[in-house]
XYZ file of C-alpha atoms in Angstrom:
655
model
C 0.025 0.130 0.260
C 3.755 1.734 0.875
C 4.389 0.884 -3.112
C 0.956 2.893 -4.604
C 0.725 6.377 -1.426
C 3.958 7.202 -2.705
C 4.551 6.449 -6.940
C 0.872 8.376 -7.116
C 2.052 10.951 -4.803
C 5.190 11.204 -6.702
C 2.630 11.800 -9.361
C 0.782 14.238 -8.738
C 3.664 15.872 -7.538
C 5.626 15.474 -10.750
C 2.455 16.422 -13.319
C 1.092 19.157 -10.843
C 5.657 21.116 -11.712
C 4.407 19.868 -15.005
C 1.352 21.746 -15.416
C 3.361 25.208 -13.931
C 6.227 25.034 -16.448
C 3.161 25.659 -18.907
C 1.994 28.333 -17.845
C 2.578 31.601 -19.457
C 5.258 32.890 -19.053
C 5.474 36.674 -17.162
C 3.320 34.861 -14.282
C 5.919 31.700 -13.960
C 8.895 34.178 -14.147
C 6.723 36.482 -11.618
C 6.977 32.702 -9.769
C 9.789 30.994 -10.482
C 11.815 34.685 -9.115
C 9.315 33.678 -6.043
C 10.507 30.336 -5.224
C 14.332 31.512 -6.173
C 14.281 33.705 -3.165
C 12.813 31.316 -1.129
C 14.716 28.208 -2.736
C 17.662 30.142 -1.679
C 16.871 31.607 1.418
C 15.324 28.348 3.028
C 18.947 26.724 1.596
C 21.400 29.800 3.544
C 19.604 28.520 7.075
C 19.435 24.740 5.943
C 23.333 24.784 4.635
C 24.686 27.483 6.761
C 23.140 25.700 10.145
C 23.877 22.155 9.478
C 27.895 23.412 8.022
C 27.831 25.299 10.985
C 27.560 22.053 13.566
C 29.944 20.010 11.266
C 32.939 22.640 11.185
C 32.348 24.176 14.415
C 35.942 24.739 14.661
C 36.533 26.351 10.864
C 34.780 29.371 9.981
C 35.557 30.074 6.438
C 35.473 26.711 5.311
C 31.708 25.765 7.093
C 30.698 29.514 4.542
C 32.264 28.173 1.724
C 30.705 24.832 1.885
C 27.451 26.971 3.111
C 27.548 28.834 -0.274
C 28.991 25.821 -2.732
C 26.021 23.617 -1.402
C 23.132 26.375 -1.731
C 24.503 26.836 -4.906
C 24.509 22.840 -6.037
C 21.226 23.367 -5.537
C 19.398 24.570 -8.700
C 21.980 22.400 -9.972
C 20.858 18.973 -8.408
C 23.000 18.799 -6.028
C 22.763 17.301 -2.412
C 24.481 17.934 0.885
C 22.522 16.318 3.197
C 24.919 13.457 4.201
C 26.781 16.081 5.414
C 24.629 17.671 7.533
C 22.596 15.584 8.839
C 24.117 14.780 12.085
C 23.864 18.573 13.051
C 20.504 18.634 15.311
C 17.205 18.413 14.013
C 17.983 17.498 10.376
C 16.945 13.800 11.285
C 13.243 15.297 12.280
C 10.456 14.355 10.072
C 9.327 17.684 9.615
C 12.472 19.301 8.515
C 14.156 17.069 6.312
C 10.894 16.966 4.334
C 11.483 20.760 4.026
C 14.855 20.195 3.083
C 13.437 18.232 -0.093
C 11.210 20.778 -0.828
C 13.913 23.215 -0.918
C 15.420 20.495 -3.260
C 12.697 20.491 -4.753
C 11.467 23.793 -5.583
C 15.177 24.586 -6.878
C 15.230 21.967 -9.970
C 11.500 23.891 -10.658
C 13.656 27.351 -11.273
C 16.804 25.804 -13.413
C 13.842 23.656 -15.661
C 12.428 26.792 -16.179
C 15.387 28.669 -17.209
C 16.040 25.668 -18.946
C 13.452 25.327 -21.068
C 13.198 29.000 -21.868
C 16.633 29.217 -23.857
C 16.330 26.427 -24.825
C 13.250 23.682 -24.393
C 10.349 26.072 -26.707
C 9.109 22.868 -28.513
C 8.979 20.999 -25.789
C 7.205 23.325 -23.666
C 4.887 24.456 -27.056
C 3.586 20.726 -27.140
C 3.073 20.394 -23.501
C 1.319 23.604 -23.306
C -1.189 21.920 -26.719
C -1.149 18.912 -25.028
C -2.992 20.785 -21.560
C -5.579 22.710 -24.180
C -6.969 19.582 -25.489
C -8.277 19.139 -22.162
C -9.984 22.699 -22.811
C -13.717 22.820 -23.529
C -13.107 25.947 -26.221
C -9.935 25.935 -27.753
C -9.159 29.092 -29.864
C -7.068 28.712 -32.790
C -5.528 32.100 -34.966
C -4.250 32.706 -38.073
C -1.849 35.710 -38.656
C 0.154 36.679 -36.433
C -0.116 40.393 -35.950
C -0.656 43.300 -34.296
C -4.493 43.250 -34.404
C -4.550 39.484 -33.631
C -2.351 39.630 -31.089
C -5.081 42.136 -29.420
C -7.556 40.342 -30.053
C -6.733 38.069 -28.284
C -4.873 39.913 -25.056
C -8.950 41.508 -25.387
C -10.387 37.221 -25.089
C -7.659 36.326 -22.705
C -8.862 39.819 -20.606
C -12.905 37.734 -20.780
C -12.284 34.855 -20.609
C -8.778 33.349 -17.548
C -7.492 30.483 -19.166
C -7.969 30.024 -22.147
C -6.474 28.163 -24.791
C -4.463 30.239 -27.774
C -3.084 29.156 -30.559
C -1.539 31.721 -33.359
C -0.894 29.743 -36.422
C 1.236 31.615 -39.606
C 3.786 30.890 -41.794
C 5.889 33.025 -40.917
C 5.647 35.153 -37.288
C 6.893 38.529 -36.848
C 9.783 37.545 -33.542
C 8.875 40.242 -31.431
C 5.122 38.814 -31.422
C 6.106 35.515 -30.877
C 7.927 36.801 -27.294
C 4.638 38.176 -27.157
C 2.865 35.151 -28.114
C 5.062 32.953 -25.743
C 4.638 34.833 -22.787
C 1.264 34.861 -22.633
C 1.125 31.301 -22.620
C -0.092 31.191 -25.427
C 1.291 28.674 -28.368
C 2.796 29.712 -31.635
C 2.474 26.676 -33.834
C 3.852 26.981 -38.180
C 1.725 26.544 -40.865
C 3.299 23.215 -42.385
C 2.985 21.961 -38.932
C -0.388 21.566 -39.325
C -1.144 18.680 -39.024
C 0.822 17.295 -36.906
C -1.300 19.561 -34.018
C -3.059 17.889 -30.921
C -6.467 20.308 -31.793
C -7.740 17.874 -34.582
C -9.429 15.119 -33.170
C -13.112 15.037 -32.623
C -13.461 15.045 -28.950
C -15.736 15.190 -25.817
C -15.658 17.074 -22.603
C -18.211 16.596 -20.084
C -19.948 15.094 -22.491
C -20.431 17.554 -24.530
C -17.874 17.942 -28.607
C -15.333 20.555 -27.740
C -15.532 23.833 -29.515
C -13.477 25.234 -31.599
C -12.807 28.979 -33.000
C -11.725 29.103 -36.098
C -9.870 32.995 -36.647
C -8.533 34.062 -40.048
C -6.728 37.473 -39.902
C -4.716 38.190 -41.583
C -4.698 41.443 -43.091
C -4.437 39.111 -47.265
C -8.425 38.649 -48.199
C -6.893 35.650 -50.406
C -5.015 34.004 -47.325
C -7.882 33.591 -45.312
C -9.892 32.159 -47.281
C -7.633 29.885 -48.307
C -6.222 28.607 -44.838
C -9.931 28.253 -43.939
C -10.898 26.355 -46.413
C -7.238 24.414 -45.716
C -8.961 24.589 -41.932
C -11.857 22.911 -42.985
C -10.976 20.261 -45.135
C -8.387 19.157 -41.484
C -11.933 19.410 -40.463
C -13.497 16.505 -42.849
C -10.191 14.171 -42.882
C -9.977 14.540 -39.060
C -14.196 13.999 -38.729
C -14.889 17.640 -36.979
C -17.645 20.136 -38.043
C -20.666 18.300 -38.607
C -21.837 18.024 -35.100
C -23.652 20.208 -33.265
C -22.171 20.088 -29.600
C -22.631 15.829 -30.176
C -26.149 16.676 -32.621
C -26.414 16.285 -35.803
C -26.887 19.661 -37.804
C -30.192 20.605 -39.486
C -30.685 19.620 -43.200
C -31.434 23.483 -44.157
C -29.022 26.115 -45.879
C -29.799 29.391 -44.869
C -29.643 31.751 -47.158
C -26.634 34.100 -48.308
C -24.321 32.121 -46.301
C -23.570 34.494 -43.201
C -24.874 32.239 -39.916
C -25.552 31.284 -36.376
C -25.928 28.196 -35.672
C -27.305 27.053 -31.672
C -23.753 27.055 -29.768
C -21.850 25.213 -32.143
C -19.234 22.962 -32.290
C -17.006 25.525 -35.143
C -16.850 28.142 -36.074
C -15.173 30.978 -38.680
C -14.799 34.756 -37.951
C -12.494 35.841 -41.151
C -11.515 38.907 -42.685
C -12.478 39.859 -45.726
C -14.623 41.955 -48.814
C -17.655 41.499 -46.789
C -20.345 42.095 -50.503
C -18.846 39.272 -52.719
C -17.654 36.712 -50.095
C -20.993 35.260 -48.764
C -18.842 31.578 -46.792
C -21.402 29.774 -47.885
C -18.792 27.256 -49.019
C -17.466 26.782 -45.666
C -20.122 26.222 -43.974
C -21.373 22.182 -42.442
C -24.469 20.776 -44.178
C -25.742 17.029 -43.655
C -28.328 16.012 -46.221
C -29.031 18.460 -48.287
C -31.446 18.274 -51.403
C -29.243 18.600 -54.695
C -30.238 18.261 -58.917
C -28.057 16.466 -60.734
C -28.216 17.295 -64.308
C -30.223 15.110 -65.036
C -33.378 15.384 -62.924
C -32.360 12.377 -60.791
C -32.608 13.581 -57.091
C -30.113 13.101 -54.325
C -29.500 14.088 -50.693
C -25.508 14.748 -49.583
C -23.959 16.462 -46.789
C -20.181 17.993 -46.221
C -17.998 19.263 -43.413
C -17.713 22.801 -42.521
C -18.113 25.139 -40.113
C -21.227 25.163 -37.013
C -21.007 28.698 -38.371
C -19.185 32.255 -40.374
C -18.871 35.590 -40.242
C -16.909 37.735 -42.476
C -16.387 41.253 -41.617
C -14.224 44.126 -43.566
C -11.923 45.309 -42.027
C -12.797 49.158 -43.416
C -16.831 48.556 -41.600
C -15.347 47.222 -38.719
C -13.500 50.348 -38.232
C -16.446 52.712 -39.421
C -18.826 50.896 -36.666
C -17.015 50.657 -34.092
C -16.060 54.804 -34.625
C -19.658 55.722 -34.837
C -20.801 53.417 -31.446
C -18.466 54.817 -29.592
C -18.849 58.019 -31.067
C -22.176 58.255 -32.391
C -22.682 61.836 -34.736
C -25.988 62.286 -32.757
C -23.845 62.760 -29.919
C -22.496 66.157 -31.885
C -25.649 67.977 -32.149
C -28.713 68.718 -30.368
C -32.673 67.414 -30.274
C -35.420 69.557 -28.883
C -38.943 68.243 -27.431
C -39.724 67.667 -31.066
C -37.395 65.672 -32.076
C -36.051 67.656 -33.969
C -31.940 69.140 -34.974
C -31.469 72.715 -33.769
C -28.050 72.381 -35.030
C -26.560 70.646 -38.392
C -24.251 67.827 -38.376
C -20.811 67.724 -39.730
C -18.018 66.638 -40.618
C -14.093 66.763 -42.195
C -12.602 63.760 -43.588
C -9.136 63.471 -44.248
C -8.419 60.516 -46.997
C -10.068 58.824 -49.134
C -9.210 55.497 -48.724
C -10.785 52.938 -48.713
C -11.139 53.142 -44.862
C -12.186 57.099 -45.020
C -14.692 55.995 -48.212
C -17.040 53.604 -45.995
C -16.594 55.747 -43.085
C -18.216 58.412 -45.157
C -21.015 56.534 -46.360
C -21.970 54.620 -42.430
C -21.639 58.489 -41.171
C -23.663 59.608 -43.666
C -25.967 55.924 -42.634
C -25.771 57.255 -38.872
C -25.596 61.501 -39.492
C -29.518 62.053 -41.027
C -31.782 63.995 -38.497
C -35.077 65.515 -38.676
C -34.278 70.012 -39.503
C -30.703 69.056 -40.277
C -28.527 68.834 -43.048
C -25.926 66.199 -43.126
C -22.125 68.314 -44.288
C -19.662 67.036 -45.262
C -16.326 67.816 -46.582
C -13.603 65.133 -48.295
C -10.177 66.087 -48.088
C -7.472 63.393 -50.918
C -5.170 65.545 -52.832
C -6.294 62.579 -55.660
C -9.915 61.849 -54.476
C -10.526 62.115 -58.321
C -8.487 59.129 -58.981
C -9.485 57.428 -55.350
C -13.136 57.539 -55.559
C -15.000 56.441 -58.766
C -15.451 52.914 -56.543
C -17.916 54.920 -54.353
C -18.432 57.307 -56.795
C -19.964 54.870 -59.161
C -21.754 52.690 -57.124
C -22.835 54.688 -54.973
C -24.343 57.141 -57.382
C -27.556 59.269 -55.325
C -26.179 60.181 -52.346
C -25.122 63.102 -52.809
C -28.213 64.032 -55.513
C -31.387 63.183 -53.004
C -34.096 64.495 -51.490
C -32.221 64.246 -48.137
C -30.548 67.482 -46.721
C -26.402 66.210 -47.767
C -24.156 67.985 -49.585
C -21.340 66.078 -49.806
C -17.953 67.984 -51.090
C -14.570 66.730 -52.347
C -10.908 69.019 -51.867
C -8.209 68.070 -53.624
C -6.112 69.690 -51.297
C -3.342 68.041 -48.779
C -5.205 68.530 -45.071
C -1.519 70.720 -44.425
C -1.822 72.998 -47.031
C -2.753 76.482 -46.054
C -6.478 76.049 -47.793
C -7.215 74.023 -45.592
C -7.024 76.513 -42.368
C -9.044 78.760 -44.330
C -11.492 76.271 -44.257
C -11.074 76.072 -40.634
C -11.675 79.319 -39.882
C -14.212 79.401 -42.273
C -16.352 76.778 -39.862
C -14.973 78.417 -36.208
C -17.303 77.865 -33.635
C -19.094 74.609 -35.953
C -19.105 71.299 -33.757
C -16.853 69.040 -36.372
C -16.977 65.140 -36.666
C -13.476 65.197 -37.428
C -11.801 61.881 -38.659
C -8.144 62.074 -39.837
C -7.969 58.345 -41.764
C -4.777 59.805 -44.389
C -3.372 55.229 -44.738
C 0.400 56.751 -43.170
C -0.333 56.088 -40.070
C 3.110 58.891 -39.127
C 0.646 61.572 -41.620
C -2.736 60.480 -39.238
C -0.416 61.278 -36.127
C 0.582 64.925 -36.787
C -2.322 65.764 -38.969
C -4.628 64.819 -36.177
C -2.510 66.381 -33.507
C -2.250 69.676 -35.386
C -6.010 69.656 -36.393
C -6.940 69.716 -32.980
C -4.458 71.724 -31.598
C -5.314 74.322 -34.167
C -9.451 73.390 -33.497
C -9.182 72.164 -29.468
C -11.989 70.317 -30.808
C -11.733 66.291 -30.426
C -10.435 65.067 -33.332
C -10.209 61.010 -34.576
C -8.157 58.986 -35.982
C -8.117 55.996 -37.354
C -6.032 52.870 -39.011
C -6.901 49.516 -40.000
C -4.790 48.800 -35.833
C -6.751 50.745 -34.478
C -8.545 54.099 -33.442
C -7.296 57.641 -31.502
C -9.713 60.049 -29.735
C -7.083 63.258 -28.940
C -9.287 65.231 -27.242
C -7.016 68.413 -25.151
C -3.821 67.448 -23.785
C -5.414 63.335 -23.611
C -4.410 60.262 -26.968
C -7.017 57.754 -25.839
C -6.487 54.378 -27.538
C -9.628 52.218 -28.867
C -9.100 48.475 -29.637
C -10.837 47.408 -32.833
C -10.645 43.761 -32.437
C -11.694 43.371 -29.185
C -13.482 40.188 -27.501
C -16.553 42.070 -28.367
C -16.545 43.140 -31.280
C -15.616 39.935 -33.009
C -18.084 37.255 -30.873
C -20.362 35.641 -33.262
C -23.207 35.964 -30.974
C -22.153 38.914 -29.225
C -20.962 41.527 -31.921
C -24.729 41.415 -33.983
C -26.322 40.847 -30.309
C -28.500 43.486 -31.031
C -29.197 43.809 -34.765
C -30.632 40.017 -34.066
C -33.434 41.694 -31.586
C -34.341 43.906 -34.415
C -34.333 41.367 -36.152
C -36.584 39.254 -34.938
C -39.072 42.140 -33.728
C -39.855 41.891 -37.134
C -41.037 39.024 -37.559
C -42.328 38.494 -34.260
C -42.607 41.698 -32.115
C -43.279 40.108 -29.080
C -40.551 37.799 -28.560
C -37.228 39.980 -28.754
C -35.849 39.396 -24.460
C -33.046 37.590 -24.163
C -34.956 34.654 -22.957
C -36.266 33.956 -26.858
C -32.327 32.752 -27.713
C -33.076 30.901 -29.721
C -35.402 31.904 -32.278
C -33.548 35.160 -33.056
C -31.262 33.301 -33.798
C -32.912 31.276 -36.051
C -34.273 34.483 -37.687
C -31.517 35.903 -38.268
C -29.071 32.938 -39.364
C -32.203 33.400 -42.171
C -30.944 36.608 -43.451
C -28.835 38.011 -46.194
C -25.864 40.280 -46.220
C -28.499 43.114 -46.942
C -29.902 41.749 -44.234
C -27.712 41.958 -41.824
C -26.281 44.883 -42.591
C -29.352 46.650 -42.898
C -30.697 45.384 -38.478
C -27.243 46.346 -37.875
C -27.999 49.769 -39.073
C -30.927 50.006 -37.394
C -29.383 48.765 -34.903
C -26.264 51.280 -34.645
C -28.693 53.687 -34.923
C -30.171 53.059 -31.172
C -27.233 56.147 -29.214
C -29.361 57.851 -31.970
C -32.433 57.399 -30.699
C -32.034 57.114 -27.601
C -30.513 60.897 -27.136
C -34.072 62.720 -29.290
C -35.819 60.487 -26.419
C -34.111 61.631 -23.846
C -35.235 65.343 -25.854
C -38.707 65.118 -25.675
C -38.849 63.383 -21.689
C -39.982 59.507 -22.979
C -40.745 57.768 -19.343
C -41.391 54.524 -21.559
C -44.527 55.593 -21.688
C -46.759 58.827 -23.705
C -45.058 60.192 -26.353
C -47.051 63.339 -28.229
C -49.128 63.167 -31.367
C -46.155 65.349 -32.937
C -43.116 63.637 -31.088
C -44.778 60.237 -32.248
C -45.335 61.573 -36.037
C -41.569 62.889 -36.528
C -39.904 60.124 -34.948
C -41.623 58.318 -38.002
C -39.563 61.333 -39.979
C -36.675 60.901 -38.438
C -36.918 56.662 -39.556
C -37.168 58.112 -42.765
C -34.916 59.525 -43.774
C -32.042 56.468 -41.961
C -34.033 53.930 -44.332
C -33.357 56.355 -46.839
C -30.277 57.520 -46.438
C -29.145 53.393 -45.347
C -30.329 52.515 -48.714
C -28.214 55.541 -50.360
C -25.433 54.940 -49.065
C -25.181 51.246 -50.442
C -26.233 51.932 -54.064
C -30.241 52.231 -54.238
C -31.466 54.830 -55.975
C -34.832 56.419 -56.662
C -36.907 53.914 -58.667
C -38.541 56.135 -61.581
C -41.971 56.393 -62.227
C -42.719 55.104 -65.917
C -40.587 51.540 -64.705
C -42.848 51.762 -61.355
C -45.889 51.613 -63.532
C -44.316 49.279 -66.174
C -43.724 47.027 -62.744
C -46.956 46.620 -61.830
C -48.201 46.391 -64.674
C -46.165 43.361 -64.368
C -47.124 41.849 -61.000
C -44.392 42.291 -59.701
C -44.688 40.814 -56.300
C -43.454 44.079 -54.538
C -43.912 46.548 -56.592
C -42.254 49.508 -55.533
C -38.267 47.486 -55.056
C -36.179 46.193 -57.770
C -33.468 43.885 -55.597
C -31.535 43.199 -58.618
C -31.183 47.319 -60.133
C -31.313 48.927 -56.931
C -33.950 50.476 -57.447
C -36.488 51.846 -54.440
C -39.605 53.488 -55.178
C -39.816 54.964 -51.228
C -36.699 57.312 -52.053
C -38.542 60.810 -51.764
C -39.464 62.719 -49.985
C -41.658 62.347 -46.120
C -44.884 63.640 -48.263
C -44.414 62.261 -51.520
C -44.964 59.074 -49.052
C -49.301 58.727 -49.268
C -49.193 59.756 -52.942
C -46.555 57.493 -54.043
C -49.246 54.508 -51.295
C -52.724 55.778 -52.715
C -51.157 55.323 -56.498
C -49.856 51.817 -55.462
C -53.056 49.600 -53.914
C -54.855 51.669 -57.062
C -52.873 49.203 -58.892
C -52.896 47.148 -56.971
C -57.249 47.496 -56.762
C -56.773 47.618 -61.468
C -54.866 44.728 -61.520
C -57.624 42.143 -59.218
C -60.678 44.126 -61.050
C -61.838 45.771 -58.013
C -61.582 42.019 -55.561
C -58.636 42.783 -53.818
C -58.234 45.829 -52.280
C -54.698 47.459 -51.536
C -53.604 48.685 -47.999
C -50.007 50.112 -48.323
C -48.992 52.581 -46.313
C -45.555 53.527 -45.799
C -46.131 56.027 -43.505
C -47.902 54.430 -41.442
C -44.808 51.506 -41.924
C -43.077 54.014 -40.782
C -44.465 54.584 -37.681
C -45.342 50.761 -36.709
C -41.431 50.182 -37.484
C -40.529 53.627 -34.316
C -43.149 51.583 -32.423
C -41.689 48.257 -32.534
C -37.738 50.276 -32.059
C -39.225 52.014 -29.039
C -39.753 48.131 -27.721
C -36.231 46.584 -28.435
C -35.359 49.433 -26.644
C -36.625 49.223 -23.113
C -35.784 46.249 -23.587
C -32.551 46.454 -23.047
C -33.320 48.752 -20.685
C -35.199 45.734 -18.537
C -32.008 43.247 -18.950
């Protein structure tokens, strides 16, 4: 029995030491430092005491022997035989303490050796321990963005296993990865990693969360497919927490499964890549060319979310600093001043920010004014002007002016003088980080107003003497459930307005996963406008119960402005009367909306919505020979939408 107990306790002690070695380096080195200090003190006490009795007549020799023996502890040597005759040394507790001190010393030495020559062993050791966790995060791409994101994940959830994969890695970033206790594997060794095996942890499938975060969209797509192929090879991904997935492929491909065993978040072009081919499906009905149907499934991810990095930045900007904060509202819900933005730089970020501010910055009785500065603008904004042709030329009270001079020129500061006393929303996004910083400091100093310095990596708020850093790649922003939580509620409200609180989360997921790309960004746009609605309601002194008739009407008008700006910023144009008539004659299911050509008859001033509704109702009655009465009322639709949004806002307060 004694033998068994001894072996068992030895095993536990040994594994405990191994586990300590696998901890993140920052904590490990801190602990090692304390252990080293304690071992030295205890070693000096033990050997100083023992050799003082062993050499009572030779103090110098006793000191030298004690010092040498203390040092030799860290090399695995002990001199217990030389000091065991000292009084009390053979006491049970004293002797146990002696050997514990030597064990601690060897732990310190082993850690030092591993830190210098044992990185491969340490990586494999940590990877082995990771396989016992319920979930593992695998990040493709070693860069500042991915490391920042990993830190955000680790802050939200302690002891979360995080694995980085790349074909290469910056030495400084790799050091950060190791010091945080994470693991880095070369892409060539992907098949050798222990993570791609189906496992059950506490009765549930181990969850794998994949993030493709390089700055090369092609590489992200390639790696997402490689992960998927490896999962298929190892039979991972077609189950959902041990249960078979549903039979249907959601339209559009970007969707959520309820608690999927695998998920993918990828940086890519949201408009061009659906991610549908990456989803796991089961028993999908496929019609072959000969007309024979067969059922077929394939392995893949339980859920896929695709983010455009510029869109993520712009959305983060308005989420934390909404345009509504830069205007004031009266009790009627009307803006008392214009929204005015200056955007320096018209690359991908600048154009995306302009579109986002256009969607979120339209307010009742206010102008939307944008001054855009880029010396190269005529050569780089062709895509924006071609795909969103009516952002400038529409019924909205919006003016966008492009200036072909640099924000360092005299003309720019002359323009700032003209805007003196006006509250400005200033965004600097030239694509050059050094120039961004220089311009932001100069403009803030000259105007005394907030300046947002934006790049693909971070948003910096320049305010007075402070520079406040705001991460774009946070756990919340890239979390499949958290990023779109409010947008999911909005989407649910259109279908089942009584089922929008958290108790109906599963139902909201089901609706959300059926949304196509446009449906998703539409719901996100509504959710992103909630800060504006809250400020307007606050100005109205809304208490959750009563609004005047005028206030309700103004909220509906505001919703029409928001809806119109969203469609115009996403390429829609006003449908002509001739096309409307033609669609009516052809008995189209939605006369007012042509999705293919991005035309909509409702992109008109508020006053024209009633005549439009009447005209459409007349056509419905005419086409049905008077048997069907038209009940189209676009004004009522905006009023109903506002009622739904108020319901969503109130449900948020109850959380």
